CSV table of C-alpha atoms in Angstrom, one decimal:
chain,number,residue,atom,x,y,z
A,1,MET,CA,-276.4,-101.9,127.5
A,2,GLU,CA,-278.0,-98.7,128.9
A,3,LYS,CA,-281.5,-99.3,130.2
A,4,GLU,CA,-284.2,-97.5,128.2
A,5,THR,CA,-286.6,-95.5,130.4
A,6,ARG,CA,-290.3,-96.0,130.2
A,7,ASP,CA,-290.8,-92.5,128.9
A,8,ASP,CA,-288.2,-93.0,126.1
A,9,ALA,CA,-289.9,-96.3,125.1
A,10,LEU,CA,-293.3,-94.7,125.0
A,11,SER,CA,-292.0,-91.7,123.0
A,12,PHE,CA,-290.4,-94.1,120.5
A,13,GLY,CA,-293.6,-96.2,120.3
A,14,HIS,CA,-295.9,-93.2,119.8
A,15,LEU,CA,-293.7,-92.0,117.0
A,16,ALA,CA,-293.9,-95.4,115.3
A,17,LEU,CA,-297.7,-95.2,115.7
A,18,LYS,CA,-297.8,-91.6,114.3
A,19,TYR,CA,-296.0,-92.7,111.1
A,20,GLY,CA,-298.3,-95.8,110.7
A,21,TYR,CA,-295.5,-98.3,111.1
A,22,ILE,CA,-297.2,-100.3,113.8
A,23,SER,CA,-300.6,-100.8,115.3
A,24,VAL,CA,-301.7,-100.1,118.9
A,25,GLU,CA,-301.9,-103.9,119.5
A,26,GLN,CA,-298.3,-104.4,118.3
A,27,LEU,CA,-297.1,-101.6,120.5
A,28,ARG,CA,-298.8,-103.0,123.6
A,29,GLU,CA,-297.4,-106.5,122.8
A,30,SER,CA,-293.9,-105.1,122.5
A,31,LEU,CA,-294.1,-103.0,125.7
A,32,ALA,CA,-295.3,-106.0,127.6
A,33,LEU,CA,-292.4,-108.1,126.4
A,34,GLN,CA,-290.0,-105.3,127.2
A,35,LYS,CA,-291.4,-105.1,130.8
A,36,GLU,CA,-291.2,-108.9,131.2
A,37,ARG,CA,-287.6,-109.1,130.1
A,38,ALA,CA,-286.6,-106.2,132.2
A,39,SER,CA,-288.0,-107.9,135.3
A,40,ARG,CA,-285.8,-110.9,134.5
A,41,GLY,CA,-282.7,-108.7,134.3
A,42,GLN,CA,-282.7,-108.7,130.5
A,43,PRO,CA,-283.3,-105.0,129.5
A,44,GLN,CA,-283.9,-104.4,125.8
A,45,LYS,CA,-284.8,-101.4,123.8
A,46,LEU,CA,-288.3,-101.2,122.4
A,47,GLY,CA,-287.0,-100.8,118.8
A,48,GLU,CA,-285.0,-104.1,119.1
A,49,ILE,CA,-288.1,-105.9,120.3
A,50,LEU,CA,-290.2,-104.5,117.5
A,51,VAL,CA,-287.7,-105.8,115.0
A,52,GLU,CA,-287.5,-109.2,116.7
A,53,LEU,CA,-291.3,-109.5,116.5
A,54,GLY,CA,-291.3,-108.5,112.8
A,55,HIS,CA,-293.3,-105.3,113.4
A,56,LEU,CA,-290.4,-103.0,112.2
A,57,SER,CA,-287.4,-103.2,109.9
A,58,ARG,CA,-284.0,-102.1,111.1
A,59,SER,CA,-284.1,-99.2,108.6
A,60,GLN,CA,-287.4,-98.1,110.1
A,61,VAL,CA,-285.9,-98.2,113.6
A,62,ILE,CA,-282.9,-96.0,112.5
A,63,GLU,CA,-285.3,-93.6,110.8
A,64,LEU,CA,-287.4,-93.3,114.0
A,65,PHE,CA,-284.4,-92.8,116.2
A,66,ARG,CA,-283.3,-89.9,113.9
A,67,LYS,CA,-286.8,-88.4,114.0
A,68,GLN,CA,-286.9,-88.7,117.7
A,69,ALA,CA,-283.6,-86.9,118.1
A,70,SER,CA,-284.6,-84.1,115.6
A,71,MET,CA,-287.7,-83.5,117.7
A,72,GLY,CA,-285.6,-82.5,120.7
A,73,ALA,CA,-285.5,-85.8,122.6
A,74,HIS,CA,-282.1,-87.0,123.7
A,75,PRO,CA,-280.8,-89.7,121.4
A,76,GLN,CA,-280.6,-93.2,122.8
A,77,LEU,CA,-277.1,-94.7,122.5
A,78,GLU,CA,-275.5,-98.0,123.7
A,79,ASN,CA,-273.5,-97.6,126.8
A,80,TYR,CA,-274.3,-93.9,127.4
A,81,LYS,CA,-276.9,-92.2,129.5
A,82,ILE,CA,-277.4,-88.7,128.3
A,83,LEU,CA,-278.0,-86.1,131.1
A,84,GLU,CA,-278.4,-82.8,129.3
A,85,GLN,CA,-277.3,-80.8,126.3
A,86,ILE,CA,-274.4,-78.5,127.0
A,87,GLY,CA,-273.5,-77.1,123.6
A,88,LYS,CA,-274.5,-77.0,119.9
A,89,GLY,CA,-272.7,-76.2,116.7
A,90,ALA,CA,-273.1,-76.7,112.9
A,91,MET,CA,-271.5,-80.2,113.1
A,92,GLY,CA,-273.5,-81.5,116.1
A,93,ALA,CA,-274.8,-81.1,119.6
A,94,VAL,CA,-272.7,-81.8,122.7
A,95,TYR,CA,-274.2,-83.6,125.7
A,96,LYS,CA,-273.2,-84.2,129.2
A,97,ALA,CA,-273.4,-88.0,129.6
A,98,ILE,CA,-272.4,-91.0,131.7
A,99,GLN,CA,-270.4,-93.7,130.0
A,100,VAL,CA,-272.2,-96.6,131.7
A,101,SER,CA,-269.5,-99.3,131.4
A,102,LEU,CA,-267.0,-97.1,133.3
A,103,ASN,CA,-269.5,-95.0,135.3
A,104,ARG,CA,-267.7,-91.7,134.3
A,105,LEU,CA,-268.8,-88.4,133.0
A,106,VAL,CA,-268.1,-87.6,129.3
A,107,ALA,CA,-268.9,-85.0,126.8
A,108,LEU,CA,-270.8,-86.7,123.9
A,109,LYS,CA,-270.9,-85.1,120.5
A,110,ILE,CA,-273.6,-86.3,118.2
A,111,LEU,CA,-274.0,-85.7,114.5
A,112,PRO,CA,-277.4,-84.0,113.8
A,113,PRO,CA,-280.0,-86.4,112.3
A,114,LYS,CA,-280.5,-84.2,109.3
A,115,LEU,CA,-276.8,-84.6,108.4
A,116,ALA,CA,-276.5,-88.3,109.3
A,117,THR,CA,-277.7,-89.4,105.9
A,118,ASP,CA,-275.1,-87.4,104.0
A,119,LYS,CA,-271.9,-89.3,103.4
A,120,ASN,CA,-269.8,-86.1,103.2
A,121,TYR,CA,-270.9,-85.0,106.6
A,122,ILE,CA,-270.4,-88.4,108.1
A,123,ALA,CA,-266.9,-88.5,106.7
A,124,ARG,CA,-266.1,-85.1,108.1
A,125,PHE,CA,-267.6,-85.9,111.5
A,126,LEU,CA,-265.6,-89.2,111.7
A,127,GLN,CA,-262.4,-87.4,110.5
A,128,GLU,CA,-262.9,-84.9,113.3
A,129,ALA,CA,-262.9,-87.7,115.9
A,130,LYS,CA,-259.9,-89.4,114.2
A,131,VAL,CA,-257.9,-86.2,114.2
A,132,ALA,CA,-258.7,-85.3,117.8
A,133,ALA,CA,-257.9,-88.9,118.9
A,134,ARG,CA,-254.3,-88.5,117.7
A,135,LEU,CA,-253.6,-85.7,120.1
A,136,ASN,CA,-252.7,-86.7,123.6
A,137,HIS,CA,-251.9,-83.6,125.6
A,138,GLU,CA,-253.0,-82.1,128.9
A,139,ASN,CA,-254.1,-78.9,127.2
A,140,ILE,CA,-256.3,-80.7,124.6
A,141,VAL,CA,-259.7,-82.3,125.3
A,142,TYR,CA,-259.0,-86.0,124.5
A,143,VAL,CA,-261.3,-88.4,122.6
A,144,ILE,CA,-262.5,-91.5,124.5
A,145,ASP,CA,-264.7,-93.4,122.0
A,146,VAL,CA,-266.3,-93.1,118.6
A,147,GLY,CA,-269.1,-95.1,117.1
A,148,GLU,CA,-272.6,-95.4,115.6
A,149,SER,CA,-275.7,-96.7,117.3
A,150,HIS,CA,-279.1,-97.1,115.6
A,151,GLY,CA,-277.9,-94.7,112.8
A,152,VAL,CA,-276.7,-92.1,115.3
A,153,PHE,CA,-273.0,-91.1,114.9
A,154,TYR,CA,-271.2,-90.0,118.0
A,155,TYR,CA,-267.9,-89.6,119.8
A,156,ALA,CA,-267.2,-89.3,123.4
A,157,MET,CA,-264.7,-86.8,124.9
A,158,GLU,CA,-263.2,-85.9,128.2
A,159,TYR,CA,-265.7,-83.9,130.2
A,160,VAL,CA,-264.2,-80.6,131.3
A,161,GLU,CA,-265.7,-78.6,134.3
A,162,GLY,CA,-264.9,-75.0,133.5
A,163,ARG,CA,-265.7,-71.9,131.5
A,164,THR,CA,-264.8,-70.8,128.0
A,165,VAL,CA,-262.5,-67.8,127.5
A,166,LYS,CA,-265.5,-66.2,125.8
A,167,ASP,CA,-267.6,-66.5,128.9
A,168,LEU,CA,-264.8,-65.3,131.2
A,169,VAL,CA,-264.3,-62.1,129.2
A,170,GLU,CA,-268.0,-61.4,128.7
A,171,GLN,CA,-268.7,-61.8,132.4
A,172,GLY,CA,-265.5,-60.4,133.9
A,173,GLY,CA,-264.2,-58.0,131.3
A,174,PRO,CA,-260.7,-57.8,129.8
A,175,MET,CA,-258.0,-60.0,131.4
A,176,SER,CA,-254.8,-58.9,133.1
A,177,ASN,CA,-251.4,-59.3,131.4
A,178,GLU,CA,-250.6,-62.3,133.6
A,179,GLU,CA,-253.9,-64.1,132.8
A,180,ILE,CA,-253.5,-63.5,129.1
A,181,ILE,CA,-249.9,-64.8,129.1
A,182,ASP,CA,-250.8,-67.9,131.2
A,183,ILE,CA,-253.7,-68.9,129.0
A,184,GLY,CA,-251.7,-68.0,125.9
A,185,ILE,CA,-248.8,-70.2,126.9
A,186,GLN,CA,-251.1,-73.2,127.6
A,187,ALA,CA,-253.0,-72.7,124.3
A,188,THR,CA,-249.7,-72.5,122.5
A,189,ARG,CA,-248.6,-75.8,124.0
A,190,ALA,CA,-251.8,-77.3,122.6
A,191,LEU,CA,-250.9,-75.9,119.2
A,192,GLU,CA,-247.4,-77.3,119.5
A,193,CYS,CA,-248.8,-80.8,120.0
A,194,ALA,CA,-251.1,-80.4,116.9
A,195,TYR,CA,-248.1,-79.0,115.0
A,196,SER,CA,-246.0,-82.1,115.8
A,197,HIS,CA,-248.8,-84.2,114.3
A,198,ALA,CA,-249.1,-82.0,111.2
A,199,ILE,CA,-252.6,-80.9,112.3
A,200,VAL,CA,-254.1,-77.5,111.9
A,201,HIS,CA,-257.2,-76.7,114.1
A,202,ARG,CA,-258.5,-73.9,111.8
A,203,ASP,CA,-261.1,-72.6,114.3
A,204,ILE,CA,-259.2,-71.2,117.3
A,205,LYS,CA,-261.5,-68.8,119.1
A,206,PRO,CA,-262.5,-67.9,122.6
A,207,SER,CA,-265.5,-70.3,122.8
A,208,ASN,CA,-263.1,-73.2,121.9
A,209,ILE,CA,-260.7,-72.6,124.7
A,210,MET,CA,-261.9,-73.9,128.1
A,211,VAL,CA,-260.3,-72.9,131.5
A,212,THR,CA,-260.9,-75.2,134.5
A,213,GLN,CA,-261.2,-74.2,138.1
A,214,GLU,CA,-257.5,-75.2,138.5
A,215,ARG,CA,-256.6,-72.7,135.7
A,216,VAL,CA,-255.8,-75.5,133.2
A,217,VAL,CA,-256.5,-74.6,129.6
A,218,LYS,CA,-258.2,-77.1,127.3
A,219,LEU,CA,-258.4,-76.6,123.6
A,220,CYS,CA,-261.5,-78.3,122.2
A,221,ASP,CA,-263.7,-78.7,119.0
A,222,PHE,CA,-261.5,-80.0,116.2
A,223,GLY,CA,-264.6,-79.9,113.9
A,224,LEU,CA,-262.7,-78.0,111.2
A,225,ALA,CA,-259.2,-79.5,111.8
A,226,ARG,CA,-257.2,-80.5,108.9
A,227,GLN,CA,-254.6,-83.3,109.0
A,228,LEU,CA,-252.2,-82.1,106.4
A,229,ASP,CA,-251.0,-85.5,105.2
A,230,VAL,CA,-254.6,-86.7,104.5
A,231,ASP,CA,-256.6,-86.0,101.4
A,232,MET,CA,-260.3,-85.5,102.3
A,233,LYS,CA,-261.7,-86.6,99.0
A,234,GLY,CA,-265.4,-86.3,98.6
A,235,VAL,CA,-265.7,-83.5,101.2
A,236,THR,CA,-266.9,-80.3,99.8
A,237,ALA,CA,-264.4,-77.4,100.2
A,238,THR,CA,-265.8,-74.4,102.1
A,239,ILE,CA,-264.3,-71.4,103.9
A,240,ALA,CA,-263.4,-72.9,107.3
A,241,GLY,CA,-263.3,-70.8,110.4
A,242,THR,CA,-265.2,-68.2,112.4
A,243,PRO,CA,-265.3,-64.7,110.7
A,244,TYR,CA,-264.2,-62.8,113.7
A,245,TYR,CA,-261.0,-64.9,114.1
A,246,ILE,CA,-260.4,-66.2,110.6
A,247,ALA,CA,-256.9,-65.9,109.0
A,248,PRO,CA,-256.6,-64.1,105.6
A,249,GLU,CA,-255.4,-67.3,103.9
A,250,GLN,CA,-258.5,-69.2,105.0
A,251,ILE,CA,-260.7,-66.5,103.5
A,252,ARG,CA,-258.8,-67.0,100.2
A,253,ASN,CA,-259.1,-70.8,100.5
A,254,GLY,CA,-255.3,-70.8,100.3
A,255,PRO,CA,-252.8,-73.2,102.0
A,256,VAL,CA,-253.1,-73.4,105.7
A,257,ASP,CA,-250.5,-74.3,108.3
A,258,THR,CA,-249.7,-73.8,112.0
A,259,ARG,CA,-249.3,-70.0,111.4
A,260,THR,CA,-253.0,-70.0,110.5
A,261,ASP,CA,-253.8,-71.1,114.0
A,262,ILE,CA,-251.4,-68.6,115.4
A,263,TYR,CA,-253.4,-65.8,113.6
A,264,SER,CA,-256.6,-67.0,115.2
A,265,LEU,CA,-255.0,-67.3,118.6
A,266,GLY,CA,-253.8,-63.7,118.1
A,267,GLY,CA,-257.4,-62.7,117.5
A,268,THR,CA,-258.4,-64.6,120.7
A,269,LEU,CA,-255.6,-62.9,122.7
A,270,TYR,CA,-256.8,-59.5,121.3
A,271,PHE,CA,-260.3,-60.3,122.6
A,272,MET,CA,-258.9,-61.3,126.0
A,273,ALA,CA,-257.0,-58.1,126.2
A,274,THR,CA,-259.6,-55.6,125.0
A,275,GLY,CA,-263.0,-57.3,125.3
A,276,ASN,CA,-263.5,-56.7,121.6
A,277,VAL,CA,-262.9,-58.7,118.4
A,278,PRO,CA,-260.1,-57.4,116.2
A,279,PHE,CA,-262.6,-56.5,113.5
A,280,SER,CA,-266.3,-56.0,113.5
A,281,GLY,CA,-268.9,-55.3,110.9
A,282,ALA,CA,-272.6,-55.6,109.8
A,283,SER,CA,-272.0,-58.8,108.0
A,284,PRO,CA,-269.4,-61.7,107.8
A,285,VAL,CA,-268.3,-60.4,104.4
A,286,ILE,CA,-267.4,-57.0,105.9
A,287,VAL,CA,-265.5,-58.6,108.8
A,288,MET,CA,-263.6,-60.9,106.5
A,289,THR,CA,-262.7,-58.0,104.2
A,290,LYS,CA,-261.2,-56.2,107.1
A,291,HIS,CA,-259.1,-59.2,108.0
A,292,LEU,CA,-257.7,-59.1,104.5
A,293,TYR,CA,-257.0,-55.4,104.2
A,294,GLU,CA,-257.2,-53.4,107.5
A,295,LYS,CA,-255.0,-53.2,110.5
A,296,PRO,CA,-256.6,-53.8,113.9
A,297,VAL,CA,-256.8,-50.9,116.3
A,298,GLY,CA,-253.8,-51.0,118.8
A,299,VAL,CA,-254.4,-53.2,121.8
A,300,ARG,CA,-253.2,-50.4,124.2
A,301,VAL,CA,-255.5,-47.9,122.5
A,302,LYS,CA,-258.4,-49.9,123.9
A,303,ASN,CA,-256.7,-51.1,127.1
A,304,PRO,CA,-253.7,-49.1,128.3
A,305,GLN,CA,-253.1,-51.7,131.1
A,306,ILE,CA,-251.7,-54.1,128.6
A,307,SER,CA,-247.9,-54.0,128.4
A,308,PRO,CA,-246.2,-52.9,125.2
A,309,GLN,CA,-244.5,-56.3,125.0
A,310,LEU,CA,-247.7,-58.2,125.1
A,311,GLU,CA,-249.3,-55.9,122.6
A,312,ALA,CA,-246.4,-56.6,120.3
A,313,ILE,CA,-247.0,-60.3,120.6
A,314,ILE,CA,-250.7,-60.0,119.8
A,315,LEU,CA,-250.2,-57.8,116.8
A,316,LYS,CA,-247.4,-60.0,115.4
A,317,CYS,CA,-249.8,-63.0,115.6
A,318,LEU,CA,-252.3,-60.8,113.6
A,319,GLN,CA,-250.0,-60.0,110.7
A,320,LYS,CA,-251.7,-60.4,107.3
A,321,ARG,CA,-248.9,-62.5,105.7
A,322,PRO,CA,-248.0,-65.8,107.4
A,323,GLU,CA,-244.4,-65.0,106.8
A,324,ASP,CA,-244.6,-62.1,109.2
A,325,ARG,CA,-246.2,-64.0,112.1
A,326,PHE,CA,-244.5,-66.2,114.6
A,327,GLN,CA,-243.3,-69.2,112.5
A,328,SER,CA,-244.1,-71.9,115.0
A,329,PRO,CA,-245.8,-72.4,118.4
A,330,ALA,CA,-242.3,-72.8,119.9
A,331,GLU,CA,-241.3,-69.3,118.6
A,332,LEU,CA,-244.5,-67.9,120.1
A,333,MET,CA,-243.8,-69.7,123.3
A,334,ARG,CA,-240.4,-68.1,123.6
A,335,ALA,CA,-241.9,-64.7,123.1
A,336,PHE,CA,-244.4,-65.3,125.9
A,337,GLU,CA,-241.7,-66.5,128.2
A,338,ILE,CA,-239.5,-63.5,127.5
A,339,THR,CA,-242.4,-61.1,128.1
A,340,ARG,CA,-243.2,-62.8,131.4
A,341,SER,CA,-239.5,-62.5,132.6
A,342,PRO,CA,-238.2,-59.4,134.5
A,343,LYS,CA,-236.7,-57.9,131.3
A,344,PRO,CA,-239.1,-58.5,128.5
A,345,VAL,CA,-238.0,-58.1,124.9
A,346,THR,CA,-240.3,-56.8,122.2
A,347,PRO,CA,-240.5,-59.4,119.4
A,348,ARG,CA,-239.6,-58.2,116.0
A,349,ILE,CA,-241.2,-59.1,112.7
A,350,ARG,CA,-238.8,-61.4,110.9
A,351,PRO,CA,-238.0,-61.3,107.2
A,352,ARG,CA,-239.9,-63.8,105.0
A,353,ARG,CA,-238.6,-67.4,105.2
A,354,ARG,CA,-239.9,-70.7,104.1
A,355,LEU,CA,-241.8,-73.0,106.4
A,356,HIS,CA,-241.0,-76.7,106.9
A,357,ARG,CA,-242.2,-78.7,103.9
A,358,ARG,CA,-244.7,-80.8,105.8
A,359,PHE,CA,-247.0,-77.8,105.9
A,360,ARG,CA,-247.0,-77.3,102.2
A,361,ARG,CA,-249.8,-78.7,100.0
């Protein structure tokens, strides 16, 4: 069990005092017992001692841990020592942490305390971990552990040292043809792995693609992923995806499949090539309307250094109808490989054809 620091214990104790759950005498008694046990090599969290002495109930301890987390203090979890917050999204904050039992760095995603009392959000959070855990691929951030500690839901992932595609473009400008193709191929391999498990990511975007110092691409954040053979009963349906990279069928709440991810990857490739999103606007509604009805400005109009063949790949990914895009990651991969070869061939939009049944609802 991770040793609780004196500051963490005092913070927890003062919070219990603030809400009138314990007296000053009870806090002093509990802190003294905690110190004594620690000196004997038996570290114990203050909350556990307060429960043992009958000063707090377990439900009160869970409530206080959640309040402590919502106030900005790092949550206290069994077997993990949290070092710093490295990211934050709608479905949780991500921390750099040490998994104490194995003494290794991990990325720890924690469900926000305000959502941890909602069964729908808990189900969605655990489903995210379950989906990501099924994917074992060098281009996907893998899940190490999932659990709950003192009412705090979390899962641990591979810690990746690197920068996101978003950061790389914002700091260095549009990428070269070679860089785009290299990152595109690796991201497509990740999609191929998800496709083989009937999983759609549904939120491919520059900030969800990491690039390590060794130029290895890692697809992360399966918070909106959908396992197509699982019915998420009880989870409220909403428009999933980021407006700048969302596919038309997501906006319409229609059926999604691997071609949905290919559209979003196309938007990401567009950003890599031009430094701009495919569509912009004063509001998410305006941006999504453009995804539905407008064509993006040509890639080479914004960046003439991009080859016609690569532009054709990007624009084919961004076709409005799924039938007009690449029909699988393997097909997109072949287009990348051909474009990278000495005699690239411009991909053509194929006539409409049915997709494999497993991607039908």
